[in-house]
Structure formats: structure tokens, C-alpha cells
Coordinates of C-alpha atoms and ligand atoms in Angstrom, one line a residue:
X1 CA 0.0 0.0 0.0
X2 CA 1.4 3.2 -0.8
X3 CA 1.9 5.9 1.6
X4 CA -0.5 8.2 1.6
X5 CA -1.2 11.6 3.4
X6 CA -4.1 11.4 5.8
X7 CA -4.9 7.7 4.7
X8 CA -5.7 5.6 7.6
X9 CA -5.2 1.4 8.1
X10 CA -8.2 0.5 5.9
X11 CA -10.0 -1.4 9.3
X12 CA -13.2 -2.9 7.4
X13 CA -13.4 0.4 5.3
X14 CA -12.2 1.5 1.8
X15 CA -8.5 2.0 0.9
X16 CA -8.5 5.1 -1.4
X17 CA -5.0 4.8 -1.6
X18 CA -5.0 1.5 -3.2
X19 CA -7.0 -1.0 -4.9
X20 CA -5.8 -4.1 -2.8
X21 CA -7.2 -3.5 0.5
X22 CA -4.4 -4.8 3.0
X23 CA -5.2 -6.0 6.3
X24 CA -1.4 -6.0 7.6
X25 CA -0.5 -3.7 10.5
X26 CA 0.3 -0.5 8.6
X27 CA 1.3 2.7 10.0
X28 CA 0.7 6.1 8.3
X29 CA 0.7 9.3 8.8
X30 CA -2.7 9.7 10.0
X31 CA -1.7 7.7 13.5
X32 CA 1.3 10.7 13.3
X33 CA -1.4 13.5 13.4
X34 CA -3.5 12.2 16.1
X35 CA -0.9 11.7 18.4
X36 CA 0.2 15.4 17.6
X37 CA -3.0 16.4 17.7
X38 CA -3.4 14.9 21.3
X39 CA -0.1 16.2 22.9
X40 CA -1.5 19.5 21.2
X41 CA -4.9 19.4 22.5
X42 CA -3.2 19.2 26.0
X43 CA -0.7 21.6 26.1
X44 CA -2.6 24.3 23.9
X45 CA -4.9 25.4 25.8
X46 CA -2.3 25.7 28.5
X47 CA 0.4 27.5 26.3
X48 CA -2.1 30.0 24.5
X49 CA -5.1 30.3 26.9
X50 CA -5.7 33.7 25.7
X51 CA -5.8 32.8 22.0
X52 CA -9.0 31.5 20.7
X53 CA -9.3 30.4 16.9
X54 CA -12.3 31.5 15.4
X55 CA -12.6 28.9 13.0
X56 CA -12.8 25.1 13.4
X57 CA -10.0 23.2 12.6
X58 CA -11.1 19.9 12.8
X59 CA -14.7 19.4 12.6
X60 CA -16.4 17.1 10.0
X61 CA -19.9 16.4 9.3
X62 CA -20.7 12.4 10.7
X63 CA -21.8 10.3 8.1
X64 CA -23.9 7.5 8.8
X65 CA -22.3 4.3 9.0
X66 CA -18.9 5.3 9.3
X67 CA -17.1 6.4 12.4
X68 CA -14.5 8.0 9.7
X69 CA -15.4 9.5 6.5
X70 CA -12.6 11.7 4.7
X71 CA -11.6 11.4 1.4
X72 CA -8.8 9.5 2.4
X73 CA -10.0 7.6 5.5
X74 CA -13.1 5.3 6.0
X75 CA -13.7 3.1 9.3
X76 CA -16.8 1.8 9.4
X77 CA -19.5 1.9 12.6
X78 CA -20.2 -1.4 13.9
X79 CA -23.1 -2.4 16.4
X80 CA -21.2 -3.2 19.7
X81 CA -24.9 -5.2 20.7
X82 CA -23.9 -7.6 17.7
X83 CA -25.1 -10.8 17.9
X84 CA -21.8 -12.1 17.7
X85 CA -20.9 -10.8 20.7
X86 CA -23.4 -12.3 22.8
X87 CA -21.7 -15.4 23.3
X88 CA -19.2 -13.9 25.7
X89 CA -21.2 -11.8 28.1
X90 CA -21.1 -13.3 31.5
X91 CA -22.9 -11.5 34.7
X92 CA -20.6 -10.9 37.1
X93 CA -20.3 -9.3 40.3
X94 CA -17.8 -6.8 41.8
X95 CA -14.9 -8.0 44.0
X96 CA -15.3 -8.5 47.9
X97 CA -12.6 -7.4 49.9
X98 CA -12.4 -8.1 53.7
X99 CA -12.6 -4.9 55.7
X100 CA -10.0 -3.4 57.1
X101 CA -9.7 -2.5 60.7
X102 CA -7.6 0.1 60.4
X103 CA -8.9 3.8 57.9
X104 CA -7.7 6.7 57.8
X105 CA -8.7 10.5 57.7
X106 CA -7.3 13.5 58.0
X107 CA -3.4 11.8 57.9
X108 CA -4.3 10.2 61.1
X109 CA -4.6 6.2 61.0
X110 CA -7.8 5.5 63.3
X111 CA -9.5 1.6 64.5
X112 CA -12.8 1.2 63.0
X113 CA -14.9 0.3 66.1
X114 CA -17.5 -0.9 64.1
X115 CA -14.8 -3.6 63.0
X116 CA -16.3 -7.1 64.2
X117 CA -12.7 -7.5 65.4
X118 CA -11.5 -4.2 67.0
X119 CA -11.8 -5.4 70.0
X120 CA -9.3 -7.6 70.2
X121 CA -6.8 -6.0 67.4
X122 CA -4.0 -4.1 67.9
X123 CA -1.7 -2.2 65.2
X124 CA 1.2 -0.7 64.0
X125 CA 2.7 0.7 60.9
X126 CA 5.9 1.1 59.0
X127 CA 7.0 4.2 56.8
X128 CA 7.1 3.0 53.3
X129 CA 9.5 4.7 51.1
X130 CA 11.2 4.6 47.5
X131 CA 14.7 3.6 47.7
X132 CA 16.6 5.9 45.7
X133 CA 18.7 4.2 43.0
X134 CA 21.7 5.4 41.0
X135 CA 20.6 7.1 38.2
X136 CA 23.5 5.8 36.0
X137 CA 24.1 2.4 37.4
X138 CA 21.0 0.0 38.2
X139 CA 19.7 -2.6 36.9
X140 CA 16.1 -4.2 35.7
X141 CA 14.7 -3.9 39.1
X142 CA 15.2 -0.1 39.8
X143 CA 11.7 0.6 39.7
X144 CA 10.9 -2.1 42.5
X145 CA 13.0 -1.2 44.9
X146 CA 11.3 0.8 48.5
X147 CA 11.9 -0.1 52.1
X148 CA 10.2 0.0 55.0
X149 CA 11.0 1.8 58.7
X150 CA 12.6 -0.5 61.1
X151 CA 10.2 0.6 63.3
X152 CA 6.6 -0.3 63.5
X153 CA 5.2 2.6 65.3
X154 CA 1.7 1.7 67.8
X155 CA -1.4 2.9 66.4
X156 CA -3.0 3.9 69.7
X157 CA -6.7 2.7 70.4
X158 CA -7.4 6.3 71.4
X159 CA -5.9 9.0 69.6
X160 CA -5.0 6.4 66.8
X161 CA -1.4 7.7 65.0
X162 CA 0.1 10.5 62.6
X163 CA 1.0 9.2 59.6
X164 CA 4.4 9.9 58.9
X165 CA 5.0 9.0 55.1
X166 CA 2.1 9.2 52.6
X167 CA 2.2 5.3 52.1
X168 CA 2.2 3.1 55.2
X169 CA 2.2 -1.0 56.0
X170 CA -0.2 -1.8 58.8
X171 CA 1.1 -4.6 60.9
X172 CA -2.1 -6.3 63.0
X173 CA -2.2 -8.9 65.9
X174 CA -5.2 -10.5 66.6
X175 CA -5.6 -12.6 69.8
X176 CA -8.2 -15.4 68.7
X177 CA -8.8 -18.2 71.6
X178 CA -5.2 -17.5 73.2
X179 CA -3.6 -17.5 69.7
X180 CA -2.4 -14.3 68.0
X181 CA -2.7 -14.0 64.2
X182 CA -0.4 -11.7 62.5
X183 CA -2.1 -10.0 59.8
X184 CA -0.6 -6.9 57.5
X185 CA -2.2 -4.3 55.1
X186 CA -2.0 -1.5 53.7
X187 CA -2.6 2.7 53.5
X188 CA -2.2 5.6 51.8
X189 CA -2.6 9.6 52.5
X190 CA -2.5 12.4 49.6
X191 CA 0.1 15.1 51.9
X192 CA -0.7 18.2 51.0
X193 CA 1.9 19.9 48.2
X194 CA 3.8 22.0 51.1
X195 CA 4.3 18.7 53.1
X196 CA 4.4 16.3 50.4
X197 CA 8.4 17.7 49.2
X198 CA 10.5 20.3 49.0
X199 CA 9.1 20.3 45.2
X200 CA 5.9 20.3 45.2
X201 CA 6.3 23.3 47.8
X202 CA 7.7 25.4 45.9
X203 CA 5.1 24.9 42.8
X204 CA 2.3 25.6 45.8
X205 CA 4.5 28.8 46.8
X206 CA 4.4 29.8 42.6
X207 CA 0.4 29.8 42.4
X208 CA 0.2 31.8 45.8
X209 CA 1.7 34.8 44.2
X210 CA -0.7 37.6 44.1
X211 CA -0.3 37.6 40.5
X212 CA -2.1 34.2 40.3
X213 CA -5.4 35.6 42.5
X214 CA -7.6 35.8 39.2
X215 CA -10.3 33.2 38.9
X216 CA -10.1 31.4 35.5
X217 CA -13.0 33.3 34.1
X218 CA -11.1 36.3 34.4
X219 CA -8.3 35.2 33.2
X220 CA -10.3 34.4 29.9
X221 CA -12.4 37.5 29.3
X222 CA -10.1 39.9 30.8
X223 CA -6.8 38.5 29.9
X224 CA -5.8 39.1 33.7
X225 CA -3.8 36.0 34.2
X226 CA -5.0 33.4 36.6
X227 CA -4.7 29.8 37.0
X228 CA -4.4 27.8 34.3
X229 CA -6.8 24.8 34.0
X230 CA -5.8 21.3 35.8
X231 CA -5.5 17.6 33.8
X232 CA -7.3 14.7 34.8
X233 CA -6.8 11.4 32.9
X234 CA -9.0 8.7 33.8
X235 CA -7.6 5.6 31.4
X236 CA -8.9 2.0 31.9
X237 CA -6.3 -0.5 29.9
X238 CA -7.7 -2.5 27.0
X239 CA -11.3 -1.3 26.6
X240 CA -12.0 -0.7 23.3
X241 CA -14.9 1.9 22.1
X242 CA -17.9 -0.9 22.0
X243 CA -16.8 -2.4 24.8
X244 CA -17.1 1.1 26.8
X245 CA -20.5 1.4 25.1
X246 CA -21.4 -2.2 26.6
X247 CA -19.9 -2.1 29.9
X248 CA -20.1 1.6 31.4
X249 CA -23.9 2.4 29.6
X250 CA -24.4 4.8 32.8
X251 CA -21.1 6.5 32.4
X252 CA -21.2 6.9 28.8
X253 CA -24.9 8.6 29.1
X254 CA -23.3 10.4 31.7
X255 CA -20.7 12.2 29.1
X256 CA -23.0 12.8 26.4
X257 CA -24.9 14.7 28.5
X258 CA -22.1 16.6 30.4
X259 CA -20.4 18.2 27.3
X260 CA -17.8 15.4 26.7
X261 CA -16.7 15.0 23.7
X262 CA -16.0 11.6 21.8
X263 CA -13.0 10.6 19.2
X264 CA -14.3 8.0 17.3
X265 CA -11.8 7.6 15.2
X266 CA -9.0 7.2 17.9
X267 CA -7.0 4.8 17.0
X268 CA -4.7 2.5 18.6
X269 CA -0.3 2.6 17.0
X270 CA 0.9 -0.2 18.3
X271 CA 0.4 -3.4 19.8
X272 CA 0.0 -3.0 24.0
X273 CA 0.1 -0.1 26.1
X274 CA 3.3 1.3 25.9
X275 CA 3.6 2.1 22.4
X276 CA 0.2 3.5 22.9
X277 CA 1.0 5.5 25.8
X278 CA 4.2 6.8 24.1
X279 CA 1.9 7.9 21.3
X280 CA -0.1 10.2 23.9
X281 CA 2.2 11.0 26.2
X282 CA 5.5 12.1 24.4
X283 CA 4.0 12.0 20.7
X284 CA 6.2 9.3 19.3
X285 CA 5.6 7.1 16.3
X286 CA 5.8 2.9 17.0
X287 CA 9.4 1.9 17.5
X288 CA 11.0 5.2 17.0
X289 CA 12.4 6.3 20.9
X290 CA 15.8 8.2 21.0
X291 CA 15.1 8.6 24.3
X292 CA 14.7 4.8 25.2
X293 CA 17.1 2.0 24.3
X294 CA 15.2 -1.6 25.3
X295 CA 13.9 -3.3 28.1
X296 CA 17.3 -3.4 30.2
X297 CA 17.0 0.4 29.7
X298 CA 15.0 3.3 31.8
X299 CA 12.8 5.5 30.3
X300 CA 13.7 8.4 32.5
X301 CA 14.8 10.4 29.5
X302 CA 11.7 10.4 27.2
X303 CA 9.7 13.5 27.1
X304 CA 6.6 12.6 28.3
X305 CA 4.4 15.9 28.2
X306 CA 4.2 15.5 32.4
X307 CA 7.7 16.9 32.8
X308 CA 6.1 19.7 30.5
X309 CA 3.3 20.1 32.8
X310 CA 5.9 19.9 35.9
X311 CA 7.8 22.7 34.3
X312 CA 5.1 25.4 34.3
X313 CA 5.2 24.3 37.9
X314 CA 2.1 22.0 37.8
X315 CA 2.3 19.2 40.2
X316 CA 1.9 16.6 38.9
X317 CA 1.0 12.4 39.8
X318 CA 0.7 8.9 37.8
X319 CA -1.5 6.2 39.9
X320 CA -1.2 2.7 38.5
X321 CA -2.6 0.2 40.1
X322 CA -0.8 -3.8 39.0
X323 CA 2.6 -3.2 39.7
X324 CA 3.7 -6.0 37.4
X325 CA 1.8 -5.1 34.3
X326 CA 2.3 -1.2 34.9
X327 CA 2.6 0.7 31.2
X328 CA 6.1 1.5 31.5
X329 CA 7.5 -2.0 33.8
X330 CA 5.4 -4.7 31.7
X331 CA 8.6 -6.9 30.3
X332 CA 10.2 -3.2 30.8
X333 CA 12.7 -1.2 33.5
X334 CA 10.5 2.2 34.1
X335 CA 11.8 4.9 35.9
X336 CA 15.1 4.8 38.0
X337 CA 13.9 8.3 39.1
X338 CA 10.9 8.9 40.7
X339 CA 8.7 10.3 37.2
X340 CA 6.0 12.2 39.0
X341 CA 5.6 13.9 42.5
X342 CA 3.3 11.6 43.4
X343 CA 4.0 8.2 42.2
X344 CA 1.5 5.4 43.6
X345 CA 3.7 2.8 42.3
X346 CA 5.7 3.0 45.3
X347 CA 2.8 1.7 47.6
X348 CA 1.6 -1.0 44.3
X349 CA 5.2 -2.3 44.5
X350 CA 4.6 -2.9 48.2
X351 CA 1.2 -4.7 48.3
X352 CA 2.7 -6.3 45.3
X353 CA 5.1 -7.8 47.8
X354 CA 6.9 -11.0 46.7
X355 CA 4.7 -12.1 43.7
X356 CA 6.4 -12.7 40.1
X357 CA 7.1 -9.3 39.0
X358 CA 5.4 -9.9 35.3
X359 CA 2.1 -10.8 36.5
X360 CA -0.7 -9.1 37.5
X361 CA -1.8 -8.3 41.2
X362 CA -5.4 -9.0 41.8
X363 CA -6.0 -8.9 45.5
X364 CA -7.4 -5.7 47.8
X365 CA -6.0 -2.9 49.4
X366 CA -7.0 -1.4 52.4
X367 CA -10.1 -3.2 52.5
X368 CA -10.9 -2.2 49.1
X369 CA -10.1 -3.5 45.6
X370 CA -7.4 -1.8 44.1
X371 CA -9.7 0.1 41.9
X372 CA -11.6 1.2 44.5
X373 CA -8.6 2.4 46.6
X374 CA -6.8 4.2 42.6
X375 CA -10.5 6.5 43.2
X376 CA -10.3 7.0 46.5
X377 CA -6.5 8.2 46.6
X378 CA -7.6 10.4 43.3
X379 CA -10.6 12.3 44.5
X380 CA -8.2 13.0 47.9
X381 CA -5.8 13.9 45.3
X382 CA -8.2 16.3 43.6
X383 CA -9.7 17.5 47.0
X384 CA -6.1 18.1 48.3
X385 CA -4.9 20.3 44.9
X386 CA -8.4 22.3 44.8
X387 CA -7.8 23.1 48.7
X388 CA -4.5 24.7 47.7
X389 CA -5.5 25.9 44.5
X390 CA -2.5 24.6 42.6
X391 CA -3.0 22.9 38.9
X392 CA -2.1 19.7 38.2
X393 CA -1.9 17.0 35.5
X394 CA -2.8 13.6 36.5
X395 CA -2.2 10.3 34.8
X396 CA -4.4 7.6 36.4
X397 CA -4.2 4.0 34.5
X398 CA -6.3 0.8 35.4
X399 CA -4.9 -2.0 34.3
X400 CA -5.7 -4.9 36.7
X401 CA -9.6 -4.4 36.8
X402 CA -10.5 -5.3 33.0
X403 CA -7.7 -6.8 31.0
X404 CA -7.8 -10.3 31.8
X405 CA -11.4 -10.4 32.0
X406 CA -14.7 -9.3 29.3
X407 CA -17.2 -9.0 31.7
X408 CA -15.1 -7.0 35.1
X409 CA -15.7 -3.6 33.7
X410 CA -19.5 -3.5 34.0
X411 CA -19.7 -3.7 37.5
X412 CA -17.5 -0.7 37.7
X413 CA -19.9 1.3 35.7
X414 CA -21.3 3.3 38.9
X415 CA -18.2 4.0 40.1
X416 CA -16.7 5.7 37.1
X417 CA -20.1 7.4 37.2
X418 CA -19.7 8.5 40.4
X419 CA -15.9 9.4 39.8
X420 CA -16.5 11.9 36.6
X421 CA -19.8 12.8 37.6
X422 CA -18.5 14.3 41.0
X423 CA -15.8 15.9 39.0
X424 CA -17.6 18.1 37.0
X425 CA -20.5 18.6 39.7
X426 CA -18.9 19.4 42.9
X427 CA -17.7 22.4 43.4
X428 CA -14.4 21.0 45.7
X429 CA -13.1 19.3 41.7
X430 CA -13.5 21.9 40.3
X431 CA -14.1 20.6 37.0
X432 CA -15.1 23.6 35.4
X433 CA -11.3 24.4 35.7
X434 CA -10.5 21.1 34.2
X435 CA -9.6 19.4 31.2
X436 CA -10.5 15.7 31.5
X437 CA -9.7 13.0 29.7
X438 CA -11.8 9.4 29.7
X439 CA -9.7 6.9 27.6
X440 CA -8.6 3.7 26.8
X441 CA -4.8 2.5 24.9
X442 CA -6.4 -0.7 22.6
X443 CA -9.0 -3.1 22.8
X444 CA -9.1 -6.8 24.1
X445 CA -6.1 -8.0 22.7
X446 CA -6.2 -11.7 23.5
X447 CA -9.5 -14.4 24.6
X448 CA -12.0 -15.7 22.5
X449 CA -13.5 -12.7 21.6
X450 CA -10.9 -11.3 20.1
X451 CA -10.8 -14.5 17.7
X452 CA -14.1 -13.0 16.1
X453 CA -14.4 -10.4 13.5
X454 CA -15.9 -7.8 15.8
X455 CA -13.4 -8.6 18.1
X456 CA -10.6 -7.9 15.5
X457 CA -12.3 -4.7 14.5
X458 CA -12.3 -3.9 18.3
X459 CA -9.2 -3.8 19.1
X460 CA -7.8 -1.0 17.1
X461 CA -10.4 1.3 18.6
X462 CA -10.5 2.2 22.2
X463 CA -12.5 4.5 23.7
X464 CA -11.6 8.8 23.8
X465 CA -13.7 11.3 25.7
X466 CA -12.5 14.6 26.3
X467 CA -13.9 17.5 28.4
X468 CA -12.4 20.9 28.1
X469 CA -13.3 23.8 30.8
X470 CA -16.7 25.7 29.8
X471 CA -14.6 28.8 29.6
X472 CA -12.2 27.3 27.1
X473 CA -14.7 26.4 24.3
X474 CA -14.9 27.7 21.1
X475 CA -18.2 29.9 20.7
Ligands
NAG1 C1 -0.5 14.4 65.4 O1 0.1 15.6 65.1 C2 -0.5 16.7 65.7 C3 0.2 17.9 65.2 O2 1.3 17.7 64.5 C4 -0.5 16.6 67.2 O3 -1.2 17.7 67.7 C5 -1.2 15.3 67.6 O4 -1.1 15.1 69.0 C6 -0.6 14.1 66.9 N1 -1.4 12.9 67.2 C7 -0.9 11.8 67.5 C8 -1.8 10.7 67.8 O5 0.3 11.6 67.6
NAG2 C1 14.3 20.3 51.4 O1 14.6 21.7 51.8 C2 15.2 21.8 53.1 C3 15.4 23.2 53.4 O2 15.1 24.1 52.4 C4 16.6 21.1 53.0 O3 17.2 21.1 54.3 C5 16.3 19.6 52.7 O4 17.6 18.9 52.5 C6 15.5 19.5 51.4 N1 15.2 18.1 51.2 C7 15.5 17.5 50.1 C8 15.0 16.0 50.0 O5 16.0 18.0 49.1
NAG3 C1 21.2 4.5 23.5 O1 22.3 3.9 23.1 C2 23.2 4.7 22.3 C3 24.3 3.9 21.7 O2 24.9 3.1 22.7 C4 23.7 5.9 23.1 O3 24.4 6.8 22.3 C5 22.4 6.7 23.6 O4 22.9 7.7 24.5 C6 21.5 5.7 24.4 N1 20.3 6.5 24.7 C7 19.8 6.5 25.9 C8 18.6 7.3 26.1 O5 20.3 5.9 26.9
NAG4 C1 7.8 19.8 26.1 O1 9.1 20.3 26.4 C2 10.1 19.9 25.5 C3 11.4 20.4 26.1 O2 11.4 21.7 26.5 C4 9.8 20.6 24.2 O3 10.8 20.2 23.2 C5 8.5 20.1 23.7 O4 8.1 20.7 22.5 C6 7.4 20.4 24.7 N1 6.2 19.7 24.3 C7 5.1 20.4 24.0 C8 3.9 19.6 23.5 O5 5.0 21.6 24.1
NAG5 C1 -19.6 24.9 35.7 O1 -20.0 25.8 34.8 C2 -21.3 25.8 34.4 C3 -21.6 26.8 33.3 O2 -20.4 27.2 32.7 C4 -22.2 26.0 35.5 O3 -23.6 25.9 35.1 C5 -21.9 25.0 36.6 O4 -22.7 25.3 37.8 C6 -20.5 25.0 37.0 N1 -20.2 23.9 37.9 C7 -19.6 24.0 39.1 C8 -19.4 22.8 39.9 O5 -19.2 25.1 39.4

């Protein structure tokens, strides 16, 4: 097939570029665009917040039965209620998770007396903390390595303890008939910026000027400058665009109605997440990383648009939950330096504990399941950066909840729901001073489905919703 200008991988549609239509795994320059067109999207707003373009740059007029039609580029729309499809839809419930005797608020770790077992528990807990590594000499397990305190500090019945470093293992004993069972868990806190590090202090101590005292509206109609909007990605790992329709029906009514926007011709680059991710994040073509040499190799160098973000003095975080299939660790090094100033990873790597580092992690956290704890330490997040006032950009990835399985993301429908809904709604998100992102990196790669026609066709196109701040949209 020859290369073509705006021609696009012809997935069920026409080749205009070509009478043999080819079903191999060609890239062209329309993949190049997007991702340009992504890392764009995200940073122009930011850049150029005063300038507005009075035209439209990319609109087109749908046309019905095609998610894609340009002169050069057809993909056709497909019904994600297929029969085909029905085959592999299981009901299935969400996953239970014991609860934990120990919660937290307000940094403090506290019993639950309404725990069946309070009674007769008692806890400590150990700092949790990256261990620096040597930025020039490490090896494959950089990214793994944290340690704990030597000391297990009492978590007093009464005034329960301060925690001392935002991630924290909870050791339990539990006396049971004269025998003590030793138990361990886990906890996290979102410190705020001017406690979190010496860093993210001094981005807080930026956005206190007086200078930045304009609200957002301002800074729009008046030009006084103010804060610049804040960047939420919400991505769920190998979901493609049907199955978001089929699994998250209350969610997706949910963003039709609240002003997102959907890419329907989003296409995947490469083959699993990272290529995908490399695609969004630092706007680089399959294969092609000057910054990255192989798997025995970090990726500390690349330019992922964060360190952009971190730059303008944005703080910024990246929650994943699976340690072991985490974008930039999967069969890969990751980061020898801590990427983000707040980096989950360090408390994954810990509940991840001994388990083979290339598989998955799918037991709770805190009494929750891991996805349910990624939300919880993200609306803190959120909560935490709109008490202070101070933008950030925020990569959240869930890979453990859906890959392995076709029928696990329906019962998290509600809770994304509840998630982007409360972000737009509630006042303490501030969504309106938000860009959000709802996305997904490439369909179901492997499992039956993917065996089917449908499920061939799915898997180049995940989902894409974006949400840009009322006062940012083109009139
Ligand atoms: C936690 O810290 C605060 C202030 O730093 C202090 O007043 C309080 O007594 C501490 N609580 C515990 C349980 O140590
Ligand atoms: C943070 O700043 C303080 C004082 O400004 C300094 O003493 C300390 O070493 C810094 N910490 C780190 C980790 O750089
Ligand atoms: C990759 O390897 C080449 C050749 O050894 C070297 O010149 C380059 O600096 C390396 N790049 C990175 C990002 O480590
Ligand atoms: C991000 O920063 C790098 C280094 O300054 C720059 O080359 C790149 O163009 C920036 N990316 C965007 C999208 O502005
Ligand atoms: C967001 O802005 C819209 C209109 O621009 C307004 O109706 C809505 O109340 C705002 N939401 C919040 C939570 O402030």
C-alpha cells in the first residue's frame, strides 16, 4: 500500500489509496497526526489560553455508517450489541474485599470500632518509602525497589497515629482463643503539596503569588492571568470503544450529557500499552524512541508531556494500580527516578510484595479492591490540589480491573459514574477548571472474543472522551 497523506489502516473500510485492500498492521501518517493532535490538544490550551481560533479546525460532518469519512480515511460503525458478541457476556459481580480494621482521615490512621474484630486487634505501621537508586548504574529492578521503617510505630486505640509518610504498612495482631494471628495491610494519604516535598512546595508557593489571584474566568475574558486549567486522565487498559458502550452504559450517558466529547476515530499505534501511551504522552511514532534504548534500559529520558506540565510548575502524579503489568514496567525497566511527585507505584510495588514481577496483582488494598482504593486516593488527590489551589496534571491507568477479563468492567460502571460525575458537579473538583480525559490505549487483545471479527475490528479502537473547561470552548 502506498503511503498516503491522511490515509488511515483501511480497518473494514475502503482503501483510497490503493486497490488491494491490505489487512497488515500499517502505519501512516494519520496515527502521526493524532498523536500530535493529542499532545496538542493538552498543552494548547495551557500555552495559548488567551488565544482562541475563530474557525474550526477539525470538525467534519458524521456520516452514517462510518465512524471515519474523509476522502482518504473510512472506518466503518459497527453495532457493539452484535449478535456475535453475545456469546461472551457473563454477569458478574464486583470484587469482595475483607474490611480493614484500620482507615484513615485527615493523615491520622484510626481503628474502625464498628470492626467485628476491634476489639481484640492491635496495630502498628511502617514508613514505606522509594529507595533511591543510581541514576547511572541500576539494573532491571530499579523501579521495584522501596523499604520500610525498622520501626513499627503503635497505632494507639485512642488517639490512633500520625502518619508519617504518605504510604504506610499496617502490621495487626489479633488474639483469637489464646492464639495471635499476625495480619498486614495497607494505606495511603495524599500530603498536602507543602508537606508532600521540597518540590511540590515550591510549585504551591508559585500559584500563591498575588499575580495568580484571578479566577479562571477572568483570566479568559479579561486576559488578567490566573490559574491555568488542571488535567485529569482517567484511562482503563484494554477497553476498546464498544466495549465502553457495553460495559459503562451509565457513564457513557453520563458524558454525552455533560459536554464530553467523543473521538471516534481514535486509534490505537501499536500493539500493548506502551507504544500506545508513548503515542499520547510524548508524541512518538511505534518503535522510534531516542530517548529509550530496550527493556534493560529506563525511560527516565523520554519526554513525556508531564515533565512539560511539571515545568510550568504544575504538580503533577501517575497512579497505577498492578505493579507488574504497569505501562512502563510490563517486560520493561520504568523509571530509576521517581517520574511524577506523586508516584503510587511505590505503595503497588509494596502490596505487590513477593509475587512474580510480570504478573498481575489482583487482590485488595486497604479493605478495598485496588480500583476502588486508585478512586479514593484520586478524589483525595483532587480534593487536596483544589484546597491549595495549585494545577495539576494527572495520569491515572487501570490495568488490573479489566484486562484479563470481558465482563469485570460493568460492574464498575457506577463507580466511574460517580468518579467523573462528581468531578464536574462538585464544586471542591473543580471541573469547570478542568480538562478531562476518559480513555482507553487498545481493545481486548487476546480471549476468544478477540478471535471473532468484531473482536478484530475492536481492538484497534479504544475509547476517547475529552472534556475541556466551559470557559475554554470555542463559541
Ligand atoms: C498528630 O500531630 C498533631 C500535630 O502535628 C498533634 O497535635 C497530635 O497530637 C498528633 N497525634 C498523634 C496521635 O500523635
Ligand atoms: C528540602 O529543603 C530543606 C530546606 O530548604 C533542606 O534542608 C532539605 O535537605 C531538602 N530536602 C530534600 C530532600 O532535598
Ligand atoms: C542509547 O544507546 C546509544 C548507543 O549506545 C547511546 O548513544 C544513547 O545515548 C543511548 N540512549 C539512551 C537514552 O540511553
Ligand atoms: C515539552 O518540552 C520539550 C522540552 O522543552 C519541548 O521540546 C516540547 O516541544 C514540549 N512539548 C510540547 C507539546 O510543548
Ligand atoms: C460549571 O460551569 C457551568 C456553566 O459554565 C455552571 O452551570 C456550573 O454550575 C459550573 N459547575 C460548578 C461545579 O461550578
Amino acid at each position: 500500500m502506498r503511503e498516503h497523506s491522511g490515509a488511515c489502516k483501511p480497518l473494514l473500510g475502503v482503501s483510497t489509496s490503493g486497490t488491494n485492500v491490505n489487512y497488515n498492521r500499517g502505519y501512516s501518517h494519520v496515527y502521526k497526526v493524532s498523536i500530535f493532535f493529542f499532545a496538542f490538544f493538552l498543552l494548547y490550551f495551557y500555552i495559548s489560553p488567551m488565544y482562541i481560533p475563530h474557525h474550526h479546525l477539525f470538525w467534519e460532518e458524521s456520516t452514517p455508517g462510518y465512524l471515519v469519512y474523509t476522502s482518504s480515511c473510512k472506518i466503518s460503525d459497527m453495532n457493539p450489541f452484535d449478535k456475535a458478541v453475545r456469546p461472551y457476556i457473563r454477569k458478574k459481580g464486583p470484587q469482595r474485599c475483607p474490611r480493614f480494621v484500620i482507615k484513615v482521615s485527615n493523615q491520622i490512621l484510626k481503628y474502625d470500632e464498628t470492626h467485628p474484630k476491634y476489639k481484640k486487634t492491635s496495630c502498628c505501621f511502617r514508613e514505606i518509602h522509594r529507595d533511591p537508586q543510581d541514576p547511572y548504574k541500576y539494573n532491571k529492578n530499579a523501579d521495584w525497589q522501596i523499604k520500610f521503617s525498622p520501626k513499627c510505630t503503635t497505632i494507639s486505640k485512642i488517639n490512633g497515629a500520625n502518619m508519617t509518610s504518605e504510604f504506610v504498612k499496617v502490621e495487626c495482631e489479633e488474639l483469637d482463643e489464646g492464639k495471635v494471628i499476625k495480619t498486614s495491610n495497607f494505606q495511603a494519604s495524599v500530603f498536602p503539596p507543602e508537606q508532600h516535598s521540597n518540590l511540590t512546595r515550591l510549585k504551591l508557593e508559585y500559584w500563591q503569588q498575588e499575580k495568580f489571584s484571578g479566577s479562571p474566568s477572568e483570566m479568559i475574558k479579561e486576559e488578567v492571568p490566573g490559574r491555568p486549567p488542571s488535567v485529569l486522565i482517567v484511562g482503563i487498559d484494554s477497553i476498546s470503544r464498544m466495549h465502553m458502550y457495553r460495559s459503562l452504559p451509565k457513564t457513557k450517558l453520563f458524558l454525552e450529557e455533560n459536554d464530553f466529547i467523543e473521538m471516534k476515530g481514535y486509534t490505537k499505534i501499536g500493539e500493548n500499552t506502551f507504544p500506545n501511551i508513548m503515542g499520547v504522552l510524548a508524541g512518538m511514532e511505534l518503535n522510534k524512541y531516542p530517548c529509550y534504548n530496550g527493556s534493560k534500559y529506563k525511560v527516565d529520558s523520554c519526554p513525556l508531556i508531564w515533565k512539560n506540565y511539571s515545568r510550568s510548575n504544575y504538580v503533577t502524579a501517575f497512579l497505577e494500580d498492578s505493579p507488574g503489568l504497569a505501562i512502563f514496567n510490563y517486560l520493561k525497566t520504568g523509571f530509576v527516578e521517581q517520574p511524577t511527585d506523586y508516584y503510587l507505584r511505590t505503595l503497588a510495588v509494596a502490596y505487590h510484595g513477593k509475587l512474580d514481577h510480570s504478573r498481575g496483582f489482583q487482590g485488595c488494598v486497604g479493605g478495598m479492591s485496588q480500583t476502588d482504593f486508585m478512586i479514593n486516593y484520586m478524589r483525595r488527590f483532587v480534593e487536596r490540589m483544589g484546597e491549595q489551589k495549585v494545577p495539576y496534571f494527572l495520569l491515572s491507568w487501570f490495568t488490573s480491573l479489566a484486562h484479563d477479563d470481558f465482563n469485570a468492567l460493568k460492574p464498575a460502571d457506577t463507580k466511574y459514574h460517580d468518579l467523573l460525575s462528581d468531578t464536574v458537579n462538585d464544586a471542591t473538583y473543580n471541573g469547570n477548571n478542568t480538562i478531562i480525559l476518559f480513555i482507553s490505549d487498545h481493545g481486548y487483545r487476546f480471549g476468544s472474543f478477540r478471535e471473532t471479527f468484531l473482536g478484530y475490528y475492536e481492538e484497534s479502537l479504544p475509547f476517547f472522551y475529552i472534556r475541556m473547561p466551559p470557559a475554554l470552548k470555542l463559541s
